[in-house]
Short mmCIF file of C-alpha atoms in Angstrom, two decimals:
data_model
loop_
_atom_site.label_atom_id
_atom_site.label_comp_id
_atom_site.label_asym_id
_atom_site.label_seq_id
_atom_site.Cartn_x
_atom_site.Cartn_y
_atom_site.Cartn_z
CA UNK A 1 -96.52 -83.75 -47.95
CA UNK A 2 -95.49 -87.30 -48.67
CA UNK A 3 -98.91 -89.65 -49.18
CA UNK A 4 -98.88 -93.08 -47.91
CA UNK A 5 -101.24 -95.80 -49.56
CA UNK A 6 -102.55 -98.17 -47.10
CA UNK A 7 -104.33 -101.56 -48.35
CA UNK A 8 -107.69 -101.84 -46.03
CA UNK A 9 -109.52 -104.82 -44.58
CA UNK A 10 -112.89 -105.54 -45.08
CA UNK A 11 -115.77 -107.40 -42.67
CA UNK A 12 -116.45 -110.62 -44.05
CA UNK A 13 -119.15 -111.98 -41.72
CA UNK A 14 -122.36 -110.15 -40.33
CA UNK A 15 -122.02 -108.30 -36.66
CA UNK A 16 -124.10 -106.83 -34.51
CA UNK A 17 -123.41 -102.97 -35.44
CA UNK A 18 -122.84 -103.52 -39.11
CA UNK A 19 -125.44 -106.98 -39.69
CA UNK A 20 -124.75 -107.23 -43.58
CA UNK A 21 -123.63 -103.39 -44.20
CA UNK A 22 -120.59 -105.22 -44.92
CA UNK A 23 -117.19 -102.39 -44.50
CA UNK A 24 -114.01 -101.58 -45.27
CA UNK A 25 -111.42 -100.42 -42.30
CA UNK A 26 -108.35 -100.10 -41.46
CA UNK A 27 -107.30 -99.54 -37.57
CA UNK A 28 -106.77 -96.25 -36.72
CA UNK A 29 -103.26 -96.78 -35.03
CA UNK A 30 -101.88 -97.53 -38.78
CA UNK A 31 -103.31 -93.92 -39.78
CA UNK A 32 -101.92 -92.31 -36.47
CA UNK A 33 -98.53 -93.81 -37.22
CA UNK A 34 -98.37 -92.32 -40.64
CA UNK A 35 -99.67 -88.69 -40.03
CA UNK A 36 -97.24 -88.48 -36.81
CA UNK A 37 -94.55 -89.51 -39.40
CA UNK A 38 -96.04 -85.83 -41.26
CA UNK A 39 -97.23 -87.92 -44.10
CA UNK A 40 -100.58 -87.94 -45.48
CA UNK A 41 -102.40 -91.71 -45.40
CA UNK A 42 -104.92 -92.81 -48.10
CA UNK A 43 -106.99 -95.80 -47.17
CA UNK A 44 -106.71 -98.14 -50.37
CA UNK A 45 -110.53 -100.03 -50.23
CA UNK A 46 -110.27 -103.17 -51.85
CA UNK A 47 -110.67 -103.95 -55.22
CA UNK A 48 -109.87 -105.49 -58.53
CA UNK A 49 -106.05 -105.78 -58.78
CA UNK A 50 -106.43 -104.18 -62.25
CA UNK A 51 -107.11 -100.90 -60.52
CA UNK A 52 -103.34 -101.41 -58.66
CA UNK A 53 -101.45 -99.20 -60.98
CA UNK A 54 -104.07 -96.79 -60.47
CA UNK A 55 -103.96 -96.83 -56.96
CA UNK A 56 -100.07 -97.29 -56.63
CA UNK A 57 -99.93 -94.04 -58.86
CA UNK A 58 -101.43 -91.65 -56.35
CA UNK A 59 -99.09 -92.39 -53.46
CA UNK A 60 -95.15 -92.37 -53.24
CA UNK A 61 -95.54 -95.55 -50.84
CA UNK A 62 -97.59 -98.16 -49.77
CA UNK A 63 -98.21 -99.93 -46.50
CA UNK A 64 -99.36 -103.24 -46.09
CA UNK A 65 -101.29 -103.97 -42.78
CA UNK A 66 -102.13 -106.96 -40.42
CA UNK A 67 -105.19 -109.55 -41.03
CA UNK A 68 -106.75 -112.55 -42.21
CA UNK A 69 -104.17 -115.77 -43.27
CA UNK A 70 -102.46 -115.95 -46.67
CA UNK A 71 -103.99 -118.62 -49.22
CA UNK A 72 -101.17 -121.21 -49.35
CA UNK A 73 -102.53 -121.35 -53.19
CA UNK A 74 -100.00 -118.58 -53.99
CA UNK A 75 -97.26 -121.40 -53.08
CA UNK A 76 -98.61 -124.05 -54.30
CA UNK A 77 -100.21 -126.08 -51.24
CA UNK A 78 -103.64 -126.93 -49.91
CA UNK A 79 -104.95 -125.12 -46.57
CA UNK A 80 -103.22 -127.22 -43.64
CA UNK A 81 -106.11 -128.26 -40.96
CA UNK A 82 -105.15 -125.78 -38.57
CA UNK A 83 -105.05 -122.52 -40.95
CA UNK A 84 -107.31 -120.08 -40.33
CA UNK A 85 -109.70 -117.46 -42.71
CA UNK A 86 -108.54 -116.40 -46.04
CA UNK A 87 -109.59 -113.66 -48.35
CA UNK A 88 -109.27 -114.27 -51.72
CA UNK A 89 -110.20 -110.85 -53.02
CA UNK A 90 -107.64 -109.21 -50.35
CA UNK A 91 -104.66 -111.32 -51.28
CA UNK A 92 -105.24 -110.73 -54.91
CA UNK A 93 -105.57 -107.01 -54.72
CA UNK A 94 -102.55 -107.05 -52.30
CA UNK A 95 -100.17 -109.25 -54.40
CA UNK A 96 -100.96 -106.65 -56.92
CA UNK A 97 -100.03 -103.70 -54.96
CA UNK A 98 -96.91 -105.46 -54.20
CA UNK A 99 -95.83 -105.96 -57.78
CA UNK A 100 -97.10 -102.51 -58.83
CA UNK A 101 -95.36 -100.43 -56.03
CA UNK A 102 -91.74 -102.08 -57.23
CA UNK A 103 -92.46 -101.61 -60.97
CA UNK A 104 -93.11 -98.03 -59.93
CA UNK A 105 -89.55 -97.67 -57.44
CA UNK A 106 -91.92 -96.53 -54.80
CA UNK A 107 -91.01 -98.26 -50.92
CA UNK A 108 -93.41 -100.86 -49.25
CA UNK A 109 -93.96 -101.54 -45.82
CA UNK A 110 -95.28 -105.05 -44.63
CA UNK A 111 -96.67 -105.20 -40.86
CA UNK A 112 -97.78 -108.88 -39.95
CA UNK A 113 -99.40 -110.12 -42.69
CA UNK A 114 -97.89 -107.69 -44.60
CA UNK A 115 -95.00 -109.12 -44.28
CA UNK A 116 -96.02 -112.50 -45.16
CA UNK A 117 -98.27 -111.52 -48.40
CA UNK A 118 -94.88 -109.44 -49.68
CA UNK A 119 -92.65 -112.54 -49.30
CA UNK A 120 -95.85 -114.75 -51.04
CA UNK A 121 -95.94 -112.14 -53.90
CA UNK A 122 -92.28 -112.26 -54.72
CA UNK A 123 -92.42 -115.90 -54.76
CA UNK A 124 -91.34 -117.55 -50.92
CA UNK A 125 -93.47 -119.55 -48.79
CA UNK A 126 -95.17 -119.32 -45.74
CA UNK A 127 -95.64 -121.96 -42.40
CA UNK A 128 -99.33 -122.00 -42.72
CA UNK A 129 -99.69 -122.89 -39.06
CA UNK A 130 -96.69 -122.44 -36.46
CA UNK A 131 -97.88 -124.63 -34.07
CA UNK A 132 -98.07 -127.55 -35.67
CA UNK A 133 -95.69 -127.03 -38.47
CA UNK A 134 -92.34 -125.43 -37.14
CA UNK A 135 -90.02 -128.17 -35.09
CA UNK A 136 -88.13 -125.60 -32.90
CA UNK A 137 -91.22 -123.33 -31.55
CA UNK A 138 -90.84 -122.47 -27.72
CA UNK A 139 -91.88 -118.82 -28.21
CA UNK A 140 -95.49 -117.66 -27.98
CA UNK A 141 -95.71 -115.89 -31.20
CA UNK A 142 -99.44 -115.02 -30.22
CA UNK A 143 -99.09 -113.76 -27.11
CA UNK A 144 -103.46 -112.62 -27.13
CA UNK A 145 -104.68 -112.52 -24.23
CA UNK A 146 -101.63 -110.18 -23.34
CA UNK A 147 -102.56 -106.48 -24.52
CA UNK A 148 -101.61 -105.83 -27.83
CA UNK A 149 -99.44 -102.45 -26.81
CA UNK A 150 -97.58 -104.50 -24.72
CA UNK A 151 -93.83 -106.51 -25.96
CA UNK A 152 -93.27 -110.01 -25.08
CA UNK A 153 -90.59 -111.66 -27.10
CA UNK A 154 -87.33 -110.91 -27.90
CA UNK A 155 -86.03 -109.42 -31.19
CA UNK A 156 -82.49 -110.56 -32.50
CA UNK A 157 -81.03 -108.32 -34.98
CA UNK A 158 -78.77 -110.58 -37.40
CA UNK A 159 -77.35 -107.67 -39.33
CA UNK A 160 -77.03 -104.06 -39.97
CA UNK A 161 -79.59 -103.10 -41.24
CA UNK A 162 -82.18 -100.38 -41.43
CA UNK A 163 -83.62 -101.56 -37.95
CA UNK A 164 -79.98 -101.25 -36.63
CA UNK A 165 -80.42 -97.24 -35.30
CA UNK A 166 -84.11 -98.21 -33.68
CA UNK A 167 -83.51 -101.50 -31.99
CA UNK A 168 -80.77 -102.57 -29.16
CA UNK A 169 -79.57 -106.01 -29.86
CA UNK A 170 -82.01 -107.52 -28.17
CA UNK A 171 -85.25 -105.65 -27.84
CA UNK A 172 -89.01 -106.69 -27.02
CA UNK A 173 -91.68 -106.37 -29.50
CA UNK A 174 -95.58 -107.62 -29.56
CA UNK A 175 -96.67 -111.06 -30.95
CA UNK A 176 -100.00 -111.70 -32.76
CA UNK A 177 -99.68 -114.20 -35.80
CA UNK A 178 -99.52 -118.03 -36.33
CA UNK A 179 -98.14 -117.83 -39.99
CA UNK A 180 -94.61 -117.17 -40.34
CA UNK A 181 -92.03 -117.18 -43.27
CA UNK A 182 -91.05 -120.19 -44.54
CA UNK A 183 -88.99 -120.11 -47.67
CA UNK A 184 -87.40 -116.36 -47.93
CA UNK A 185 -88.01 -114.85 -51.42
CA UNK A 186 -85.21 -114.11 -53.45
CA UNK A 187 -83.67 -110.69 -53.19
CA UNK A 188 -85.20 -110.57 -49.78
CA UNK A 189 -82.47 -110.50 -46.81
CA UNK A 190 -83.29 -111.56 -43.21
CA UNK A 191 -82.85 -108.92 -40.93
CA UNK A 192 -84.47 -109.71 -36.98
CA UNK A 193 -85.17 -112.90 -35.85
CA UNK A 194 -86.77 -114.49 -32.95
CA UNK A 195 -84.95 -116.31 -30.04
CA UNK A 196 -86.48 -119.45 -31.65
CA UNK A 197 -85.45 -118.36 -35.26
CA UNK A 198 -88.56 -117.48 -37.02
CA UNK A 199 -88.66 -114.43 -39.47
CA UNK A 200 -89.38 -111.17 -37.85
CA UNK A 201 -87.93 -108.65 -40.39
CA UNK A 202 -86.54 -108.82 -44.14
CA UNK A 203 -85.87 -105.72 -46.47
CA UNK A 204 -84.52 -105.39 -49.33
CA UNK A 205 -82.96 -101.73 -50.23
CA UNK A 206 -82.79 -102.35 -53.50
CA UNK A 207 -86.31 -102.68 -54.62
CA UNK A 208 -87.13 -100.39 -50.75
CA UNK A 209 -89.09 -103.23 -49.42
CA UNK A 210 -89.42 -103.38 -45.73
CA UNK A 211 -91.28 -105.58 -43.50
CA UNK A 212 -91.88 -106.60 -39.55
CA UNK A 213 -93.50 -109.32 -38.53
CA UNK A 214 -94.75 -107.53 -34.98
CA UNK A 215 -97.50 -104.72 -34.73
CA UNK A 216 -95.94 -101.17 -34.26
CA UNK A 217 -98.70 -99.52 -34.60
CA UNK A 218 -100.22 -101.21 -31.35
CA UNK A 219 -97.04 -100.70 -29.53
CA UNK A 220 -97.82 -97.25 -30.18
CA UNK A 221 -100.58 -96.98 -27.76
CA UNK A 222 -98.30 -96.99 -25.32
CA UNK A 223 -94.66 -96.77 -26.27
CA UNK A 224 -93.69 -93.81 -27.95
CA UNK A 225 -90.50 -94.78 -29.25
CA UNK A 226 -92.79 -97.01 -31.90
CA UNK A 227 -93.47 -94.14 -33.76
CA UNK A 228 -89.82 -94.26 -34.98
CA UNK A 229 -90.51 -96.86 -37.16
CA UNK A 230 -93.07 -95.27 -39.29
CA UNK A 231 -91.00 -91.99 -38.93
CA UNK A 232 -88.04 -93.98 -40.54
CA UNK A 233 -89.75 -95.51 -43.60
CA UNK A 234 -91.60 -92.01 -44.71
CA UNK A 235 -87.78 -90.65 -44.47
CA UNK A 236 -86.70 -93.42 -47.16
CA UNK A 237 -89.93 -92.05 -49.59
#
């Protein structure tokens, strides 16, 4: 059986269950995704990106989940008033990940801010705040309080690509971000779009890097045909 990595989050702040029993999680729609796929997951806590090659060693792939904002210090700006919390040790253990997982050929999957910290880590940039930064926004690209399982905006697929076989040319997925990609890294093609042009997939089949923008594993609560996704990426391992 194939095994998955999976970078976790962790609770940052006190809460009423935990109070300072601070945690590391990861939402259990990521791990139903993978084991439906018949691979095995293994929830990456994190850690010191010098335990990456470690990590990246005991998996065949690794999957990069939604979460807090990227630090715009990994491209070179200060945080823009409206962007939102950061986690330093997170984006440093993920940027390592990144790198590791193509020095070691093995495929990467971005979802949300996966997406965004694998276009930081090969060198692009991100909008730190859609809102306020992109000219030609007229989609809601958080579409909260809508249920997450359900698809709001329309996906525009602007090549053939892997997506091609799951998607109709325009389909609906879910919205829940505020970051975006900016500047595309090199070697990175754009492969889905939004009807106002913001990123919403890139690969790269070359270095099997793959990456949404939407939440598929919240779709899968109740659409089915989600599942295809994560069945297609354990069939490129």
């Amino acid at each position: 059986m194939k095994k998955v990595g999976i970078s976790s989050n962790n609770l940052l702040h006190p809460n009423a269950h935990f109070g300072t029993n601070y945690v590391d999680y990861i939402q259990k729609n990521y791990i139903d995704g993978i084991i439906d796929a018949s691979a095995l997951p293994m929830v990456f806590p994190i850690g010191s990106p010098s335990l990456a090659k470690e990590y990246i060693n005991s998996v065949d792939a690794l999957i990069l989940a939604g979460g807090q904002d990227v630090s715009p210090e990994y491209f070179g700006e200060d945080p823009h008033v409206n962007l939102h919390e950061t986690d330093q040790d997170r984006d440093a253990f993920e940027v390592a990940l990144v790198l590791e997982a193509i020095q070691q050929d093995k495929p990467i999957l971005g979802i949300c801010r996966g997406l965004q910290i694998i276009n930081v880590a090969l060198g692009g940039t991100l909008y730190q705040d859609l809102n306020s930064q992109y000219q030609n926004l007229v989609v809601k690209h958080n579409q909260y309080p809508t249920k997450w399982y359900i698809p709001t905006h329309r996906l525009i697929l602007k090549r053939e690509s892997w997506l091609s076989n799951l998607f109709d040319k325009e389909a609906l997925v879910n919205s829940f971000h505020h970051q975006a990609v900016k500047k595309l890294a090199n070697g990175l093609q754009i492969d889905a779009v939004s009807s106002d042009n913001v990123v919403e997939a890139f690969s790269d089949e070359i270095r099997h890097i793959y990456a949404v923008q939407w939440h598929p594993e919240m779709l899968l609560m109740k659409n089915p045909d989600a599942q295809k996704l994560f069945n297609l990426f354990v069939e490129k391992i």
